[in-house]
């Protein structure tokens, strides 16, 4: 049996990989260089491998060291999460649920979700219910730990187990981008509208209500910062079908800022219904839902055999976490029902 790992060795290796030298790592960690070297040598001894290549230009992980660094990031992240969860449970009797969201959806849903959770009665864990006289202070509830980020990064964090849930968007009806390890639940769909400056003039529509994008061949488009943004991919496909590649002149995820750019005649954009402006200087052209729309999804990790690998043994921490996630999922459904 391998000797248990000392996380200080993982901390040292991660710091060296990030900073490029033992000296810089020691400064960042506020350790001495001998201390960093000691914990690194101890980690190499336990794992039986050389993890660092040293040169006059600095220190860098070996091939095996790169593998250990990637695992160290996961392990130390879980340690940080454990500390935060225990602190939250101790101080507020709350079970944290880590939820991510693309900013445009998060700004709309998360505040309402937080308010909805505050209305829920506190509940007892399995072990507390079994106690003869459970104290009121042991009543608990779910608490949100929110991350706003790009779509691809949220998917990666879900797969890595760093998030419990994520509010994502898609315009792909068959959801082919969703990895097999994840499960998506459709919450609601939004109409998309083409927004152009009034000065551009009227845009003709075809028999299906689609705007003639060829009229915008000389215009500058505002796209998302996220290179894989679902709406941008739809816009690009429509423009290519109209005979041109859209000229992207700016990238931003702040729809209020995009609208100001459109009003000033600096851009055109396709914007979801929830962010469509009330601005007389902006021409709003709704696009047919059957041609394009934005689906808002609640994505979670799929249940696997690993979740029941404990042979039926009850784990109160897992049970409380699962109950908190179920509570958040239910409330997401409640707060998004108004947009279905």
GROMACS .gro file of C-alpha atoms in nm:
model
  340
    1UNK     CA    1   0.000   0.000   0.000
    2UNK     CA    2   0.132   0.341  -0.099
    3UNK     CA    3   0.221   0.586   0.175
    4UNK     CA    4  -0.049   0.855   0.213
    5UNK     CA    5   0.020   1.174   0.016
    6UNK     CA    6   0.102   1.495   0.197
    7UNK     CA    7  -0.092   1.772   0.024
    8UNK     CA    8   0.195   2.013   0.091
    9UNK     CA    9   0.393   1.834  -0.180
   10UNK     CA   10   0.104   1.883  -0.424
   11UNK     CA   11   0.084   2.250  -0.326
   12UNK     CA   12   0.457   2.293  -0.387
   13UNK     CA   13   0.450   2.120  -0.726
   14UNK     CA   14   0.145   2.317  -0.842
   15UNK     CA   15   0.309   2.646  -0.738
   16UNK     CA   16   0.633   2.560  -0.924
   17UNK     CA   17   0.438   2.464  -1.238
   18UNK     CA   18   0.247   2.794  -1.226
   19UNK     CA   19   0.545   3.020  -1.146
   20UNK     CA   20   0.826   2.845  -1.334
   21UNK     CA   21   1.079   2.825  -1.053
   22UNK     CA   22   1.127   2.707  -0.696
   23UNK     CA   23   1.221   3.058  -0.585
   24UNK     CA   24   0.905   3.212  -0.729
   25UNK     CA   25   0.694   2.933  -0.583
   26UNK     CA   26   0.846   2.989  -0.240
   27UNK     CA   27   0.769   3.361  -0.262
   28UNK     CA   28   0.412   3.300  -0.369
   29UNK     CA   29   0.352   3.043  -0.095
   30UNK     CA   30   0.541   3.247   0.166
   31UNK     CA   31   0.756   2.941   0.234
   32UNK     CA   32   1.134   2.916   0.234
   33UNK     CA   33   1.302   2.752  -0.067
   34UNK     CA   34   1.430   2.463   0.148
   35UNK     CA   35   1.071   2.400   0.263
   36UNK     CA   36   0.946   2.386  -0.099
   37UNK     CA   37   1.230   2.150  -0.194
   38UNK     CA   38   1.164   1.930   0.109
   39UNK     CA   39   0.796   1.878   0.029
   40UNK     CA   40   0.872   1.823  -0.341
   41UNK     CA   41   1.137   1.557  -0.263
   42UNK     CA   42   0.896   1.386  -0.023
   43UNK     CA   43   0.627   1.378  -0.297
   44UNK     CA   44   0.875   1.233  -0.547
   45UNK     CA   45   0.979   0.968  -0.294
   46UNK     CA   46   0.620   0.861  -0.224
   47UNK     CA   47   0.530   0.845  -0.595
   48UNK     CA   48   0.864   0.696  -0.700
   49UNK     CA   49   0.909   0.936  -0.992
   50UNK     CA   50   1.104   1.250  -1.080
   51UNK     CA   51   0.845   1.525  -1.113
   52UNK     CA   52   1.060   1.830  -1.190
   53UNK     CA   53   1.326   1.921  -1.444
   54UNK     CA   54   1.561   2.192  -1.321
   55UNK     CA   55   1.770   2.421  -1.540
   56UNK     CA   56   1.934   2.765  -1.517
   57UNK     CA   57   1.621   2.904  -1.686
   58UNK     CA   58   1.386   2.765  -1.422
   59UNK     CA   59   1.205   2.449  -1.319
   60UNK     CA   60   0.933   2.268  -1.515
   61UNK     CA   61   0.734   1.947  -1.457
   62UNK     CA   62   0.842   1.628  -1.630
   63UNK     CA   63   0.590   1.430  -1.835
   64UNK     CA   64   0.487   1.244  -1.519
   65UNK     CA   65   0.500   1.573  -1.331
   66UNK     CA   66   0.242   1.722  -1.569
   67UNK     CA   67   0.007   1.434  -1.486
   68UNK     CA   68   0.061   1.490  -1.114
   69UNK     CA   69   0.002   1.865  -1.153
   70UNK     CA   70  -0.335   1.804  -1.322
   71UNK     CA   71  -0.439   1.567  -1.043
   72UNK     CA   72  -0.303   1.806  -0.780
   73UNK     CA   73  -0.529   2.082  -0.912
   74UNK     CA   74  -0.830   1.849  -0.878
   75UNK     CA   75  -0.732   1.723  -0.531
   76UNK     CA   76  -0.650   2.065  -0.390
   77UNK     CA   77  -0.968   2.207  -0.542
   78UNK     CA   78  -1.169   1.940  -0.361
   79UNK     CA   79  -0.984   2.023  -0.038
   80UNK     CA   80  -1.075   2.389  -0.078
   81UNK     CA   81  -1.436   2.295  -0.151
   82UNK     CA   82  -1.448   2.069   0.156
   83UNK     CA   83  -1.329   2.352   0.378
   84UNK     CA   84  -1.584   2.594   0.232
   85UNK     CA   85  -1.868   2.342   0.265
   86UNK     CA   86  -1.790   2.259   0.626
   87UNK     CA   87  -1.760   2.629   0.712
   88UNK     CA   88  -2.095   2.703   0.549
   89UNK     CA   89  -2.262   2.410   0.725
   90UNK     CA   90  -2.111   2.515   1.059
   91UNK     CA   91  -2.203   2.882   1.030
   92UNK     CA   92  -2.541   2.867   0.855
   93UNK     CA   93  -2.650   2.502   0.859
   94UNK     CA   94  -2.659   2.525   0.479
   95UNK     CA   95  -2.553   2.272   0.215
   96UNK     CA   96  -2.378   2.447  -0.075
   97UNK     CA   97  -2.484   2.367  -0.431
   98UNK     CA   98  -2.235   2.482  -0.695
   99UNK     CA   99  -2.422   2.619  -0.995
  100UNK     CA  100  -2.273   2.778  -1.304
  101UNK     CA  101  -2.442   2.993  -1.566
  102UNK     CA  102  -2.366   3.178  -1.883
  103UNK     CA  103  -2.393   3.545  -1.782
  104UNK     CA  104  -2.702   3.640  -1.984
  105UNK     CA  105  -2.907   3.357  -1.832
  106UNK     CA  106  -2.753   3.379  -1.487
  107UNK     CA  107  -2.842   3.747  -1.453
  108UNK     CA  108  -3.203   3.662  -1.529
  109UNK     CA  109  -3.248   3.339  -1.332
  110UNK     CA  110  -3.007   3.336  -1.035
  111UNK     CA  111  -3.159   3.629  -0.835
  112UNK     CA  112  -3.509   3.480  -0.868
  113UNK     CA  113  -3.372   3.136  -0.778
  114UNK     CA  114  -3.208   3.277  -0.464
  115UNK     CA  115  -3.534   3.443  -0.359
  116UNK     CA  116  -3.728   3.123  -0.420
  117UNK     CA  117  -3.487   2.920  -0.206
  118UNK     CA  118  -3.537   3.164   0.082
  119UNK     CA  119  -3.906   3.074   0.086
  120UNK     CA  120  -3.840   2.705   0.140
  121UNK     CA  121  -3.862   2.559   0.491
  122UNK     CA  122  -3.546   2.415   0.631
  123UNK     CA  123  -3.519   2.037   0.634
  124UNK     CA  124  -3.341   1.778   0.845
  125UNK     CA  125  -3.080   1.534   0.721
  126UNK     CA  126  -3.146   1.161   0.744
  127UNK     CA  127  -2.939   1.123   1.061
  128UNK     CA  128  -3.103   1.423   1.226
  129UNK     CA  129  -3.452   1.287   1.161
  130UNK     CA  130  -3.346   0.962   1.328
  131UNK     CA  131  -3.238   1.146   1.641
  132UNK     CA  132  -3.491   1.136   1.931
  133UNK     CA  133  -3.494   1.514   1.995
  134UNK     CA  134  -3.329   1.701   1.707
  135UNK     CA  135  -3.240   2.059   1.790
  136UNK     CA  136  -3.386   2.342   1.578
  137UNK     CA  137  -3.033   2.465   1.506
  138UNK     CA  138  -2.968   2.144   1.313
  139UNK     CA  139  -3.229   2.230   1.053
  140UNK     CA  140  -3.054   2.295   0.721
  141UNK     CA  141  -3.118   2.430   0.373
  142UNK     CA  142  -2.952   2.467   0.032
  143UNK     CA  143  -2.721   2.760  -0.044
  144UNK     CA  144  -2.604   2.872  -0.389
  145UNK     CA  145  -2.237   2.894  -0.484
  146UNK     CA  146  -2.258   3.073  -0.821
  147UNK     CA  147  -2.007   3.087  -1.107
  148UNK     CA  148  -2.063   3.294  -1.422
  149UNK     CA  149  -1.845   3.184  -1.712
  150UNK     CA  150  -1.827   3.085  -2.077
  151UNK     CA  151  -2.020   2.784  -2.201
  152UNK     CA  152  -1.719   2.561  -2.273
  153UNK     CA  153  -1.558   2.629  -1.935
  154UNK     CA  154  -1.882   2.548  -1.751
  155UNK     CA  155  -1.918   2.218  -1.939
  156UNK     CA  156  -1.559   2.126  -1.849
  157UNK     CA  157  -1.617   2.209  -1.481
  158UNK     CA  158  -1.935   2.001  -1.477
  159UNK     CA  159  -1.749   1.703  -1.623
  160UNK     CA  160  -1.468   1.747  -1.370
  161UNK     CA  161  -1.719   1.747  -1.082
  162UNK     CA  162  -1.638   2.107  -0.987
  163UNK     CA  163  -2.002   2.211  -1.050
  164UNK     CA  164  -2.325   2.038  -0.955
  165UNK     CA  165  -2.549   2.217  -1.207
  166UNK     CA  166  -2.519   2.468  -1.490
  167UNK     CA  167  -2.760   2.696  -1.676
  168UNK     CA  168  -2.650   2.675  -2.038
  169UNK     CA  169  -2.793   2.771  -2.376
  170UNK     CA  170  -2.815   2.595  -2.709
  171UNK     CA  171  -2.964   2.647  -3.053
  172UNK     CA  172  -2.896   2.285  -3.149
  173UNK     CA  173  -3.223   2.093  -3.128
  174UNK     CA  174  -3.057   1.752  -3.089
  175UNK     CA  175  -2.814   1.890  -2.825
  176UNK     CA  176  -2.524   1.707  -2.993
  177UNK     CA  177  -2.271   1.918  -2.799
  178UNK     CA  178  -2.370   1.760  -2.465
  179UNK     CA  179  -2.115   1.495  -2.353
  180UNK     CA  180  -2.246   1.153  -2.257
  181UNK     CA  181  -2.146   1.222  -1.895
  182UNK     CA  182  -2.398   1.506  -1.870
  183UNK     CA  183  -2.777   1.527  -1.873
  184UNK     CA  184  -2.973   1.831  -1.997
  185UNK     CA  185  -3.326   1.936  -1.909
  186UNK     CA  186  -3.501   2.193  -2.128
  187UNK     CA  187  -3.628   2.488  -1.922
  188UNK     CA  188  -3.762   2.735  -2.179
  189UNK     CA  189  -3.696   2.876  -2.525
  190UNK     CA  190  -3.643   3.237  -2.630
  191UNK     CA  191  -3.716   3.406  -2.960
  192UNK     CA  192  -3.416   3.570  -3.127
  193UNK     CA  193  -3.439   3.914  -3.287
  194UNK     CA  194  -3.217   4.084  -3.539
  195UNK     CA  195  -3.133   4.431  -3.405
  196UNK     CA  196  -3.000   4.697  -3.645
  197UNK     CA  197  -2.967   5.077  -3.639
  198UNK     CA  198  -3.273   5.261  -3.773
  199UNK     CA  199  -3.040   5.430  -4.020
  200UNK     CA  200  -2.980   5.099  -4.199
  201UNK     CA  201  -3.332   5.120  -4.337
  202UNK     CA  202  -3.606   4.856  -4.363
  203UNK     CA  203  -3.495   4.493  -4.396
  204UNK     CA  204  -3.703   4.277  -4.629
  205UNK     CA  205  -3.854   3.952  -4.498
  206UNK     CA  206  -3.906   3.629  -4.693
  207UNK     CA  207  -4.230   3.429  -4.693
  208UNK     CA  208  -4.128   3.259  -4.367
  209UNK     CA  209  -4.057   3.585  -4.187
  210UNK     CA  210  -3.677   3.556  -4.207
  211UNK     CA  211  -3.493   3.887  -4.262
  212UNK     CA  212  -3.280   3.930  -4.574
  213UNK     CA  213  -2.933   3.919  -4.419
  214UNK     CA  214  -2.772   3.994  -4.755
  215UNK     CA  215  -2.873   4.355  -4.694
  216UNK     CA  216  -2.627   4.358  -4.404
  217UNK     CA  217  -2.320   4.237  -4.596
  218UNK     CA  218  -2.134   4.564  -4.527
  219UNK     CA  219  -2.232   4.588  -4.161
  220UNK     CA  220  -2.015   4.509  -3.858
  221UNK     CA  221  -2.150   4.235  -3.630
  222UNK     CA  222  -2.127   4.214  -3.252
  223UNK     CA  223  -2.048   3.859  -3.139
  224UNK     CA  224  -1.996   3.696  -2.801
  225UNK     CA  225  -1.661   3.667  -2.624
  226UNK     CA  226  -1.720   3.291  -2.615
  227UNK     CA  227  -1.591   3.152  -2.950
  228UNK     CA  228  -1.846   2.869  -2.939
  229UNK     CA  229  -2.150   3.085  -2.860
  230UNK     CA  230  -2.469   2.919  -2.984
  231UNK     CA  231  -2.630   3.236  -3.125
  232UNK     CA  232  -2.311   3.334  -3.308
  233UNK     CA  233  -2.299   2.995  -3.479
  234UNK     CA  234  -2.659   3.039  -3.598
  235UNK     CA  235  -2.589   3.391  -3.725
  236UNK     CA  236  -2.279   3.274  -3.910
  237UNK     CA  237  -2.468   2.987  -4.076
  238UNK     CA  238  -2.747   3.221  -4.193
  239UNK     CA  239  -2.498   3.477  -4.325
  240UNK     CA  240  -2.303   3.210  -4.514
  241UNK     CA  241  -2.633   3.085  -4.662
  242UNK     CA  242  -2.696   3.445  -4.775
  243UNK     CA  243  -2.359   3.445  -4.953
  244UNK     CA  244  -2.117   3.618  -4.715
  245UNK     CA  245  -1.911   3.568  -4.400
  246UNK     CA  246  -2.017   3.808  -4.122
  247UNK     CA  247  -1.758   4.073  -4.042
  248UNK     CA  248  -1.710   4.059  -3.665
  249UNK     CA  249  -1.602   4.398  -3.537
  250UNK     CA  250  -1.652   4.356  -3.162
  251UNK     CA  251  -1.690   4.082  -2.903
  252UNK     CA  252  -1.878   4.134  -2.578
  253UNK     CA  253  -2.136   3.959  -2.361
  254UNK     CA  254  -2.299   4.271  -2.219
  255UNK     CA  255  -2.620   4.310  -2.420
  256UNK     CA  256  -2.680   4.659  -2.281
  257UNK     CA  257  -2.342   4.765  -2.425
  258UNK     CA  258  -2.416   4.590  -2.756
  259UNK     CA  259  -2.747   4.777  -2.782
  260UNK     CA  260  -2.567   5.109  -2.729
  261UNK     CA  261  -2.328   5.017  -3.010
  262UNK     CA  262  -2.623   4.935  -3.237
  263UNK     CA  263  -2.798   5.261  -3.150
  264UNK     CA  264  -2.479   5.449  -3.241
  265UNK     CA  265  -2.469   5.277  -3.581
  266UNK     CA  266  -2.155   5.079  -3.498
  267UNK     CA  267  -2.291   4.724  -3.512
  268UNK     CA  268  -2.575   4.484  -3.581
  269UNK     CA  269  -2.651   4.177  -3.368
  270UNK     CA  270  -2.895   3.896  -3.298
  271UNK     CA  271  -3.025   3.925  -2.942
  272UNK     CA  272  -3.245   3.694  -2.730
  273UNK     CA  273  -3.593   3.811  -2.636
  274UNK     CA  274  -3.503   3.869  -2.268
  275UNK     CA  275  -3.247   4.135  -2.370
  276UNK     CA  276  -3.429   4.305  -2.658
  277UNK     CA  277  -3.412   4.684  -2.605
  278UNK     CA  278  -3.679   4.948  -2.587
  279UNK     CA  279  -3.486   5.200  -2.792
  280UNK     CA  280  -3.645   5.402  -3.074
  281UNK     CA  281  -3.309   5.420  -3.254
  282UNK     CA  282  -3.288   5.039  -3.285
  283UNK     CA  283  -3.489   4.843  -3.540
  284UNK     CA  284  -3.603   4.508  -3.390
  285UNK     CA  285  -3.689   4.227  -3.631
  286UNK     CA  286  -3.819   3.910  -3.459
  287UNK     CA  287  -3.699   3.589  -3.624
  288UNK     CA  288  -3.931   3.288  -3.660
  289UNK     CA  289  -3.905   3.043  -3.369
  290UNK     CA  290  -3.910   2.740  -3.600
  291UNK     CA  291  -3.601   2.871  -3.780
  292UNK     CA  292  -3.394   2.971  -3.480
  293UNK     CA  293  -3.432   3.013  -3.110
  294UNK     CA  294  -3.226   2.997  -2.790
  295UNK     CA  295  -3.298   2.701  -2.564
  296UNK     CA  296  -3.212   2.746  -2.197
  297UNK     CA  297  -3.106   2.419  -2.034
  298UNK     CA  298  -3.033   2.294  -1.684
  299UNK     CA  299  -2.736   2.060  -1.718
  300UNK     CA  300  -2.609   1.818  -1.453
  301UNK     CA  301  -2.380   1.518  -1.425
  302UNK     CA  302  -2.541   1.190  -1.522
  303UNK     CA  303  -2.604   0.935  -1.248
  304UNK     CA  304  -2.366   0.640  -1.284
  305UNK     CA  305  -2.296   0.314  -1.110
  306UNK     CA  306  -2.026   0.496  -0.917
  307UNK     CA  307  -2.293   0.680  -0.721
  308UNK     CA  308  -2.410   0.350  -0.573
  309UNK     CA  309  -2.066   0.195  -0.536
  310UNK     CA  310  -2.089   0.202  -0.158
  311UNK     CA  311  -2.307  -0.106  -0.161
  312UNK     CA  312  -2.614   0.066  -0.025
  313UNK     CA  313  -2.437   0.209   0.281
  314UNK     CA  314  -2.599   0.537   0.380
  315UNK     CA  315  -2.369   0.838   0.356
  316UNK     CA  316  -2.529   1.136   0.538
  317UNK     CA  317  -2.309   1.393   0.361
  318UNK     CA  318  -2.396   1.258   0.016
  319UNK     CA  319  -2.763   1.236   0.114
  320UNK     CA  320  -2.770   1.598   0.233
  321UNK     CA  321  -2.592   1.717  -0.081
  322UNK     CA  322  -2.830   1.524  -0.308
  323UNK     CA  323  -3.128   1.669  -0.119
  324UNK     CA  324  -2.991   2.021  -0.161
  325UNK     CA  325  -2.935   1.970  -0.535
  326UNK     CA  326  -3.290   1.834  -0.573
  327UNK     CA  327  -3.421   2.143  -0.393
  328UNK     CA  328  -3.234   2.375  -0.629
  329UNK     CA  329  -3.348   2.180  -0.937
  330UNK     CA  330  -3.711   2.206  -0.823
  331UNK     CA  331  -3.682   2.581  -0.767
  332UNK     CA  332  -3.513   2.636  -1.103
  333UNK     CA  333  -3.824   2.480  -1.256
  334UNK     CA  334  -4.049   2.710  -1.053
  335UNK     CA  335  -3.872   3.037  -1.139
  336UNK     CA  336  -3.837   2.959  -1.511
  337UNK     CA  337  -4.198   2.845  -1.558
  338UNK     CA  338  -4.305   3.203  -1.637
  339UNK     CA  339  -4.095   3.203  -1.956
  340UNK     CA  340  -4.218   2.873  -2.103
   0.00000   0.00000   0.00000
